[in-house]
Amino acid sequence: MTRESLHDGWTVGPKLGPFEAPADGAGPRLVVLPHDALRDLPRSADEVQGVHSGYTPGGAFEYSRDLEVPPSWRERTVRLEFEGVYRDAVVFLNGEVVVHESNGYAGFSAVLDPYLRFGEVNRLTVEARAHRDSRWYSGAGIYRPVHLVVTDPVHIPVHGVTVTTPDIDEERAVVAVAATVRNSTRHTRETRVAWTVTGPTGEIVASGGSPVTVLPGTDAVARARLIVDEPLRWHPDHPHLYSLQTTVTDAAGAALDEDSTTFGIRTLQVDARNGLRIDGRPLKLRGACVHHDNGPLGAATFDDAEDRRVRLLKEAGFNALRSAHNPMSRAMLDACDRHGLVVMDELADAWTRSKAPHDATITFPERWERDVAGLVAKDRNHPSVIMYSIGNEILELGTPIGSTWSRRLAERVRDLDHTRFVTNGINGIIANLPRMAEAREQVEDANTMMANMGDQMGLMNASPLVSASIEESAAVLDVVGFNYADSRYRQDAVDHPDRVIVGSETFPARIDVMWELVQELPHVIGDFTWTGWDYLGEAGIGRVDYTDEPGYEPTGTAGPYPYRLAESGDLDITGYRRTISYYREIVYGLRAEPYIAVHRPQHHGRPTATTPWSWTDTVSTWSWDAAHGAPVTVDVYADADEVELLLDGESLGVAPVGAEKAFLARFETEFHPGELIAVARRAGHETGRHVVRTAGTPRLQAHADRDEVAVGGLAFVAITLADDAGITVADRDVRVEVQVSGPGVLAGLGSGRARTEESFGASAYTTYDGRLLAVIRVDGPGEVVVTASADGYEIARTAVRGI
């Protein structure tokens, strides 16, 4: 078997009809996959997709490349594996339709055998479309990796190997393996399947084999129960991974195909008395909802970008991710396996009642079984995956027919994988919109309704109407996911004593309330904030407005143009931790030191408007272009009784923690340059301190996240306005030009600024709070030099080496 990435040599242009010609400058251009065809399109306030896509248009696109087909492939089977094409993908070879895949998040294969012209250059074409089919920024095109696989006609199909660990104790683990062998010839074939298990430290720990006879045009499954002695368990605290090598040979011993599968040995338990346990150890889920885009890269899914997101989210205190609201990429699942984050992987945002004019509900009734099968096949060997979510805020869930769909989907998941739990992100208000006509008449959409109702939302979600309507849909689940319904947690323990609950989506600023409930109630196993990482689309849902701005008009949750980002993440799209992230870390009990968050002095005293997804407009800095003596509000987050604030050693006062909000002490003071120190105390004893200092003379700096990058990988270069001690200035932003020399290109450039008309595909971008991120794709071996320049500053350089 040969398997190679098919990422270069592609062109992309608008999909045109047979009687159309491209506009000037809009013809096909060379690209490298993964690629997002929407990212660099011009945005407009008049764009019909509006706030949902961050005012980015949709479109229809055509990718093409040549494929050399040698005569030797005549006796082989050739397929393309697409990890994701958004959406309504149609694959052609030499002008003939090979396969159509409507689901933009589902992986699929295109078997090319019937269409190949051997000894010739064949033409491969892939069409993709995005057309008002999403409530968030979807991207478009071949945005996930593509692989060319050439195998013997007797081979292992994609996702053809399954590993489970049904019987584990301290002495040994039973590793149950199943390998599907496919025979696409016209003759019965006698084969043999062999397995080898390699442990986390590289030694062979188990092996086995089985003969397999495969009839023509059929699949056969070979199974074995292998024993691994003294197994090393997979757990978020120690994510030990094993590797299974599967080899298929013919009767004479010649190799036909092989497959490598990574897996973990672990047990899962959940119940209302003990909560969630992994390997017998209780685990409360510190969860983050994440969208699929990669910020400055758009929707393009690169392994290095997914790994970086997972690492940074774990460093910020999260131990669980929820893919919202679509199946997670293979690369992110691999990263969660490696770094020890557990996953709630989600099937869909809608079933049969649409949320966007052209969304997946059009085909869902016909293809739901394939979508479920694809999700499970992708996930079932990943130890990080502990739950499948069958949906998010499904509109029909509160009806009898909707309950039938709930049961149908849950049971299909269990048929395919009984080793994990089934959940669903239930929002009782969304599920009962038709019954809440009065509330619905007063709002434009569901998000606006939730933003405007405040405390009434909690009352409605816990109402008898909602309780009765969702009971059957909740009863089919192993774990009931509740979106914005913590008001149900206590009463459900009485009404449904065996019900296990997870906060599948919650408001970020309520983590103090939510985490107290999670810790107190054994049947509540965790909380997933919206969101862990900021994202494109649903623009401005977490913004802070200054309402005295001339011409200001309230817009609910919809951020007016040119908002592009949601602005609701603990981490912004560059991976920089916003102040809410440190507040959450303290609430989780993971940070003993306090944390200083300063409200921008230039906005002091101005009235604000927020949404439930907002945090404060604060930055952890004492470097401001503000007049000496200017009034300023300082928040200090702390798990303490009180906080004392000092400036250059002189006390600015002591404030109690919790007067304004739990874990928060607030000070009204004046800005003077110097060293600001927050000292937290409990019962009179210091528990920790945090220091911020005024920056000296800032200079432009560039720092790559690593020295060496594999060819085809990414380097992430942080560009900052900071002094020699690394202290960044917050309100002296400049436009930075970035140039790349050597075997690499600038793949994306951006900041955490939510409201901007700048392009991620440009070579210049304006810093935000003194920060900017350049993403460099390394295309070959050798030194790649990144140069950053800005008016008034010396040039900054850094380099990485492609290996």
Coordinates of N, CA and C in Angstrom, one line a residue, residues 554-673:
P554 N -28.6 49.8 19.8 CA -28.5 48.5 20.3 C -28.8 47.5 19.1
T555 N -28.0 46.4 19.1 CA -28.2 45.4 18.0 C -28.4 44.0 18.6
G556 N -28.7 43.9 19.9 CA -28.8 42.6 20.5 C -27.4 41.8 20.4
T557 N -27.5 40.5 20.1 CA -26.3 39.8 20.0 C -25.5 40.0 18.7
A558 N -26.2 40.6 17.7 CA -25.6 40.7 16.4 C -24.6 41.9 16.4
G559 N -23.3 41.6 16.2 CA -22.3 42.6 16.1 C -22.4 43.3 14.7
P560 N -22.5 44.6 14.6 CA -22.6 45.3 13.3 C -21.3 45.2 12.6
Y561 N -21.4 45.3 11.3 CA -20.2 45.3 10.4 C -19.2 46.4 10.9
P562 N -17.9 46.2 10.9 CA -17.2 45.1 10.4 C -16.8 44.0 11.4
Y563 N -17.6 43.8 12.4 CA -17.3 42.6 13.3 C -17.1 41.4 12.5
R564 N -16.0 40.6 12.9 CA -15.8 39.4 12.2 C -15.7 38.2 13.2
L565 N -15.3 38.5 14.4 CA -15.1 37.4 15.4 C -16.2 37.5 16.4
A566 N -16.4 36.3 17.1 CA -17.4 36.2 18.1 C -17.0 37.1 19.3
E567 N -15.7 37.1 19.7 CA -15.2 37.8 20.8 C -15.8 37.2 22.1
S568 N -15.9 35.9 22.2 CA -16.4 35.2 23.4 C -15.5 34.1 23.9
G569 N -14.3 34.0 23.4 CA -13.4 32.9 23.8 C -12.6 33.3 25.0
D570 N -12.2 32.3 25.8 CA -11.2 32.5 26.8 C -9.9 32.8 26.2
L571 N -9.6 32.2 25.1 CA -8.4 32.5 24.3 C -8.9 33.2 23.0
D572 N -8.1 34.2 22.5 CA -8.5 34.8 21.3 C -8.0 33.9 20.1
I573 N -8.3 34.3 18.9 CA -8.0 33.5 17.7 C -6.5 33.3 17.5
T574 N -5.7 34.0 18.2 CA -4.2 33.8 18.0 C -3.7 32.9 19.1
G575 N -4.5 32.5 20.1 CA -4.1 31.7 21.2 C -3.7 32.5 22.4
Y576 N -3.9 33.8 22.4 CA -3.6 34.6 23.5 C -4.7 34.5 24.6
R577 N -4.3 34.3 25.8 CA -5.3 34.2 26.9 C -5.9 35.5 27.3
R578 N -7.2 35.7 27.2 CA -7.9 36.9 27.6 C -8.0 36.8 29.1
T579 N -8.4 37.9 29.7 CA -8.5 38.0 31.2 C -9.5 37.0 31.8
I580 N -10.6 36.7 31.1 CA -11.6 35.7 31.5 C -10.9 34.3 31.8
S581 N -9.9 34.0 31.0 CA -9.2 32.7 31.1 C -8.5 32.6 32.5
Y582 N -7.9 33.7 33.0 CA -7.3 33.6 34.3 C -8.3 33.6 35.4
Y583 N -9.4 34.3 35.2 CA -10.5 34.2 36.2 C -11.0 32.8 36.3
R584 N -11.2 32.1 35.2 CA -11.7 30.8 35.2 C -10.7 29.8 35.9
E585 N -9.4 30.0 35.6 CA -8.4 29.2 36.2 C -8.4 29.3 37.7
I586 N -8.6 30.5 38.2 CA -8.7 30.7 39.7 C -10.0 30.0 40.2
V587 N -11.1 30.2 39.5 CA -12.4 29.5 40.0 C -12.2 28.0 40.0
Y588 N -11.5 27.4 39.0 CA -11.2 26.0 39.0 C -10.3 25.5 40.1
G589 N -9.7 26.5 40.8 CA -8.7 26.1 41.9 C -7.4 25.7 41.3
L590 N -7.0 26.1 40.1 CA -5.8 25.7 39.5 C -4.7 26.8 39.6
R591 N -5.1 28.0 40.1 CA -4.1 29.1 40.2 C -4.2 29.7 41.6
A592 N -3.1 29.7 42.3 CA -3.1 30.2 43.7 C -2.9 31.7 43.7
E593 N -2.1 32.2 42.7 CA -1.8 33.6 42.6 C -3.0 34.4 42.1
P594 N -3.2 35.7 42.6 CA -4.2 36.5 42.0 C -3.9 37.0 40.6
Y595 N -4.8 37.7 40.0 CA -4.5 38.2 38.6 C -5.1 39.5 38.4
I596 N -4.3 40.5 37.9 CA -4.7 41.8 37.7 C -5.3 42.0 36.3
A597 N -6.5 42.6 36.2 CA -7.1 42.9 35.0 C -7.5 44.4 35.0
V598 N -7.0 45.2 34.1 CA -7.2 46.7 34.1 C -8.2 47.1 33.1
H599 N -9.2 47.8 33.5 CA -10.2 48.4 32.5 C -9.5 49.5 31.8
R600 N -9.7 49.6 30.5 CA -9.0 50.6 29.7 C -9.2 52.0 30.2
P601 N -8.2 52.7 30.5 CA -8.4 54.1 31.1 C -9.1 55.0 30.2
Q602 N -8.9 54.9 28.9 CA -9.5 55.8 27.9 C -11.1 55.7 27.9
H603 N -11.6 54.6 28.5 CA -13.0 54.4 28.5 C -13.6 54.5 29.9
H604 N -12.8 55.0 30.9 CA -13.3 55.1 32.2 C -14.6 55.8 32.4
G605 N -15.5 55.2 33.1 CA -16.8 55.9 33.4 C -17.8 55.8 32.3
R606 N -17.4 55.3 31.2 CA -18.4 55.2 30.1 C -19.4 54.1 30.3
P607 N -20.7 54.3 29.9 CA -21.7 53.3 30.0 C -21.4 52.2 29.0
T608 N -21.7 50.9 29.4 CA -21.5 49.8 28.5 C -22.8 49.0 28.4
A609 N -22.8 48.2 27.3 CA -23.8 47.2 27.1 C -23.1 45.9 26.7
T610 N -23.6 44.8 27.3 CA -22.9 43.5 27.1 C -24.0 42.5 26.8
T611 N -23.6 41.3 26.4 CA -24.5 40.1 26.2 C -24.1 39.1 27.3
P612 N -24.8 38.0 27.4 CA -24.5 37.0 28.4 C -23.2 36.3 28.0
W613 N -22.7 36.5 26.8 CA -21.4 35.8 26.4 C -20.2 36.8 26.5
S614 N -20.5 38.0 27.1 CA -19.4 39.0 27.2 C -18.6 38.8 28.5
W615 N -17.4 39.3 28.5 CA -16.7 39.5 29.7 C -16.4 41.0 29.8
T616 N -15.5 41.4 30.6 CA -15.1 42.9 30.7 C -14.1 43.3 29.7
D617 N -14.1 44.5 29.3 CA -13.1 45.0 28.4 C -11.8 45.4 29.2
T618 N -11.0 44.3 29.5 CA -9.9 44.5 30.4 C -8.6 43.9 29.8
V619 N -7.5 44.4 30.2 CA -6.2 43.8 29.8 C -5.3 43.8 31.0
S620 N -4.5 42.7 31.1 CA -3.6 42.6 32.2 C -2.3 43.4 31.9
T621 N -2.3 44.7 32.1 CA -1.1 45.5 31.8 C -1.2 46.8 32.6
W622 N -0.1 47.4 32.8 CA 0.0 48.7 33.5 C 0.8 49.7 32.6
S623 N 0.7 49.4 31.3 CA 1.3 50.3 30.2 C 0.3 50.9 29.4
W624 N 0.0 52.2 29.7 CA -1.1 52.9 28.9 C -0.6 54.2 28.5
D625 N -1.1 54.7 27.4 CA -0.9 56.1 26.9 C -2.0 56.9 27.6
A626 N -1.9 57.0 28.9 CA -2.9 57.8 29.7 C -2.1 58.8 30.5
A627 N -2.8 59.9 30.8 CA -2.2 61.0 31.6 C -2.0 60.5 33.0
H628 N -0.9 61.0 33.6 CA -0.7 60.7 35.0 C -1.9 61.2 35.8
G629 N -2.4 60.3 36.7 CA -3.5 60.7 37.5 C -4.8 60.4 36.9
A630 N -4.9 59.9 35.7 CA -6.1 59.5 35.0 C -6.8 58.4 35.8
P631 N -8.2 58.6 36.0 CA -8.9 57.6 36.8 C -8.9 56.2 36.0
V632 N -8.8 55.1 36.8 CA -8.8 53.8 36.2 C -9.4 52.8 37.2
T633 N -10.1 51.8 36.6 CA -10.6 50.7 37.4 C -9.8 49.5 37.3
V634 N -9.4 48.9 38.4 CA -8.6 47.7 38.4 C -9.3 46.6 39.1
D635 N -9.5 45.5 38.3 CA -10.0 44.3 38.9 C -8.9 43.3 39.3
V636 N -9.1 42.7 40.4 CA -8.1 41.6 40.8 C -8.9 40.3 41.0
Y637 N -8.6 39.3 40.3 CA -9.2 38.0 40.5 C -8.4 37.2 41.6
A638 N -9.1 36.7 42.5 CA -8.4 36.0 43.6 C -9.3 35.0 44.3
D639 N -8.8 33.9 44.8 CA -9.4 33.0 45.7 C -8.9 33.3 47.1
A640 N -9.5 34.4 47.6 CA -9.0 34.9 48.9 C -10.1 35.7 49.6
D641 N -9.9 36.2 50.8 CA -10.8 37.1 51.5 C -10.7 38.5 51.0
E642 N -9.5 39.0 50.8 CA -9.2 40.4 50.5 C -8.0 40.5 49.6
V643 N -7.9 41.7 48.9 CA -6.7 42.0 48.1 C -6.3 43.4 48.5
E644 N -5.0 43.5 48.6 CA -4.4 44.9 48.7 C -3.7 45.2 47.5
L645 N -3.9 46.4 47.0 CA -3.2 46.9 45.8 C -2.1 47.9 46.1
L646 N -0.9 47.7 45.6 CA 0.2 48.6 45.9 C 0.8 49.1 44.6
L647 N 1.2 50.4 44.6 CA 1.9 51.0 43.4 C 3.2 51.5 43.9
D648 N 4.3 50.9 43.4 CA 5.7 51.2 43.8 C 5.8 51.1 45.3
G649 N 5.2 50.1 45.9 CA 5.3 49.8 47.3 C 4.3 50.6 48.2
E650 N 3.6 51.5 47.7 CA 2.6 52.3 48.5 C 1.2 51.7 48.3
S651 N 0.5 51.5 49.4 CA -0.8 50.9 49.3 C -1.8 51.8 48.7
L652 N -2.6 51.3 47.8 CA -3.7 52.0 47.2 C -5.0 51.6 47.8
G653 N -4.9 50.7 48.8 CA -6.1 50.3 49.6 C -6.3 48.8 49.6
V654 N -7.3 48.4 50.3 CA -7.6 47.0 50.5 C -9.1 46.8 50.1
A655 N -9.4 45.8 49.3 CA -10.8 45.6 48.8 C -11.2 44.1 49.1
P656 N -12.4 43.9 49.6 CA -12.9 42.6 49.8 C -13.1 41.8 48.5
V657 N -12.9 40.5 48.5 CA -13.2 39.7 47.4 C -14.6 39.3 47.4
G658 N -15.4 39.5 46.3 CA -16.7 39.0 46.3 C -17.8 40.1 46.4
A659 N -17.4 41.3 46.7 CA -18.4 42.4 46.8 C -19.1 42.6 45.5
E660 N -18.3 42.7 44.4 CA -18.9 42.9 43.0 C -19.3 41.5 42.4
K661 N -18.4 40.5 42.6 CA -18.6 39.2 42.0 C -17.7 38.3 42.7
A662 N -18.1 37.0 42.8 CA -17.2 36.0 43.4 C -15.9 36.0 42.8
F663 N -14.8 35.9 43.6 CA -13.4 35.8 43.1 C -12.9 37.1 42.5
L664 N -13.6 38.2 42.8 CA -13.1 39.5 42.2 C -13.1 40.6 43.3
A665 N -12.1 41.3 43.3 CA -12.0 42.6 44.1 C -11.8 43.7 43.1
R666 N -12.5 44.8 43.3 CA -12.4 46.0 42.4 C -11.9 47.2 43.1
F667 N -11.0 47.9 42.4 CA -10.4 49.1 42.9 C -10.7 50.3 41.9
E668 N -11.0 51.4 42.5 CA -11.0 52.7 41.7 C -9.8 53.5 42.1
T669 N -8.9 53.7 41.2 CA -7.7 54.4 41.5 C -7.3 55.3 40.4
E670 N -6.0 55.7 40.4 CA -5.4 56.6 39.3 C -4.3 55.9 38.7
F671 N -4.1 56.2 37.4 CA -2.9 55.7 36.7 C -1.7 56.5 36.9
H672 N -0.6 55.9 37.4 CA 0.7 56.4 37.4 C 1.7 55.3 37.0
P673 N 2.6 55.6 36.1 CA 3.5 54.5 35.7 C 4.3 54.0 36.9

